[in-house]
GROMACS .gro file of C-alpha atoms in nm:
model
  109
    1MET     CA    1  -0.007  -0.015  -0.005
    2ALA     CA    2   0.290   0.228   0.100
    3PHE     CA    3   0.457   0.194  -0.233
    4ARG     CA    4   0.134   0.249  -0.455
    5THR     CA    5   0.112   0.591  -0.278
    6THR     CA    6   0.458   0.693  -0.326
    7ALA     CA    7   0.406   0.603  -0.726
    8ILE     CA    8   0.082   0.808  -0.716
    9LEU     CA    9   0.254   1.077  -0.552
   10ARG     CA   10   0.525   1.065  -0.780
   11GLN     CA   11   0.323   1.090  -1.066
   12GLY     CA   12   0.176   1.379  -0.952
   13LEU     CA   13   0.497   1.603  -0.896
   14LYS     CA   14   0.643   1.812  -1.159
   15LEU     CA   15   0.989   1.848  -1.141
   16ARG     CA   16   1.083   2.238  -1.187
   17PRO     CA   17   1.409   2.372  -1.302
   18PRO     CA   18   1.637   2.524  -1.112
   19PHE     CA   19   1.563   2.871  -1.189
   20GLU     CA   20   1.210   2.830  -1.112
   21LEU     CA   21   1.298   2.704  -0.774
   22ALA     CA   22   1.543   2.991  -0.703
   23LEU     CA   23   1.235   3.218  -0.796
   24ARG     CA   24   1.012   3.046  -0.545
   25SER     CA   25   1.251   3.050  -0.266
   26SER     CA   26   1.335   3.406  -0.305
   27CYS     CA   27   0.979   3.487  -0.278
   28LEU     CA   28   0.964   3.280   0.038
   29GLN     CA   29   1.258   3.457   0.159
   30LEU     CA   30   1.104   3.799   0.149
   31VAL     CA   31   0.803   3.665   0.321
   32LEU     CA   32   0.987   3.527   0.595
   33ALA     CA   33   1.200   3.843   0.652
   34ARG     CA   34   0.878   3.997   0.691
   35TRP     CA   35   0.761   3.750   0.921
   36GLY     CA   36   1.042   3.816   1.114
   37LEU     CA   37   0.982   4.168   1.160
   38GLU     CA   38   0.615   4.111   1.223
   39THR     CA   39   0.704   3.850   1.484
   40ALA     CA   40   0.946   4.113   1.696
   41ALA     CA   41   0.663   4.386   1.680
   42LEU     CA   42   0.425   4.111   1.787
   43MET     CA   43   0.651   4.000   2.085
   44GLY     CA   44   0.677   4.378   2.203
   45LEU     CA   45   1.055   4.335   2.213
   46ARG     CA   46   1.141   4.446   2.590
   47GLY     CA   47   1.429   4.626   2.660
   48GLU     CA   48   1.633   4.909   2.473
   49GLN     CA   49   1.361   4.985   2.203
   50THR     CA   50   1.367   5.330   2.085
   51ALA     CA   51   1.142   5.518   1.838
   52ASN     CA   52   1.417   5.521   1.618
   53ASP     CA   53   1.386   5.077   1.620
   54ASP     CA   54   1.044   5.145   1.492
   55ASP     CA   55   1.133   5.374   1.203
   56ARG     CA   56   1.421   5.137   1.083
   57LYS     CA   57   1.159   4.863   1.116
   58VAL     CA   58   0.867   5.041   0.892
   59ARG     CA   59   1.171   5.120   0.631
   60ALA     CA   60   1.274   4.768   0.646
   61VAL     CA   61   0.917   4.655   0.562
   62GLU     CA   62   0.905   4.897   0.275
   63ALA     CA   63   1.207   4.773   0.115
   64ILE     CA   64   1.123   4.425   0.150
   65THR     CA   65   0.819   4.491  -0.036
   66THR     CA   66   0.985   4.723  -0.290
   67ALA     CA   67   1.242   4.440  -0.333
   68MET     CA   68   0.965   4.196  -0.465
   69TYR     CA   69   0.803   4.451  -0.706
   70GLU     CA   70   1.083   4.618  -0.859
   71SER     CA   71   1.265   4.233  -0.888
   72GLY     CA   72   0.978   4.122  -1.099
   73LEU     CA   73   0.959   3.869  -0.793
   74ASP     CA   74   0.557   3.954  -0.789
   75ASP     CA   75   0.540   3.744  -1.096
   76HIS     CA   76   0.601   3.452  -0.874
   77ALA     CA   77   0.473   3.539  -0.542
   78THR     CA   78   0.136   3.367  -0.472
   79SER     CA   79  -0.142   3.587  -0.392
   80ALA     CA   80  -0.155   3.500  -0.026
   81GLU     CA   81   0.215   3.635  -0.019
   82LYS     CA   82   0.139   3.953  -0.226
   83SER     CA   83  -0.135   4.016   0.018
   84MET     CA   84   0.096   3.950   0.321
   85LEU     CA   85   0.362   4.179   0.192
   86ASP     CA   86   0.120   4.436   0.079
   87LYS     CA   87  -0.024   4.507   0.450
   88PRO     CA   88   0.077   4.774   0.627
   89TYR     CA   89   0.345   4.701   0.913
   90ARG     CA   90   0.189   4.569   1.248
   91THR     CA   91  -0.165   4.448   1.059
   92TRP     CA   92  -0.085   4.074   0.996
   93GLU     CA   93  -0.355   3.890   1.126
   94TYR     CA   94  -0.321   3.495   1.255
   95SER     CA   95  -0.349   3.336   0.929
   96ASP     CA   96  -0.044   3.554   0.775
   97TYR     CA   97   0.176   3.412   1.069
   98ALA     CA   98   0.028   3.046   1.029
   99TYR     CA   99   0.136   3.068   0.651
  100GLY     CA  100   0.453   2.972   0.802
  101ASP     CA  101   0.398   2.634   0.745
  102HIS     CA  102   0.500   2.672   0.366
  103TRP     CA  103   0.835   2.830   0.490
  104GLU     CA  104   0.935   2.479   0.575
  105ALA     CA  105   0.969   2.367   0.202
  106LEU     CA  106   1.251   2.601   0.162
  107GLY     CA  107   1.431   2.350   0.291
  108VAL     CA  108   1.318   2.073   0.075
  109LEU     CA  109   1.404   2.310  -0.234
   0.00000   0.00000   0.00000
């Protein structure tokens, strides 16, 4: 039974060329970078945080989004990824954080 399932899975998988994998991993990396900023904000890092830190993070979020559109990666990002990156800083919802399960695929790529 396990062999049959594996054979069915293999038939359903389509091998992708290396450049496609590189483009998808780049998209995931941008979303992962944004996730890190959102998670840091959510955790409310205690300690020596200043108003300057928040400005830097806002600029970093803008840079991530700009990188996606100016590099043309938006053509390879999913609609969910584009939606998350387009949201203003500190407005992510639970579903945005839960999307992180897809990042585990980065190790497989």
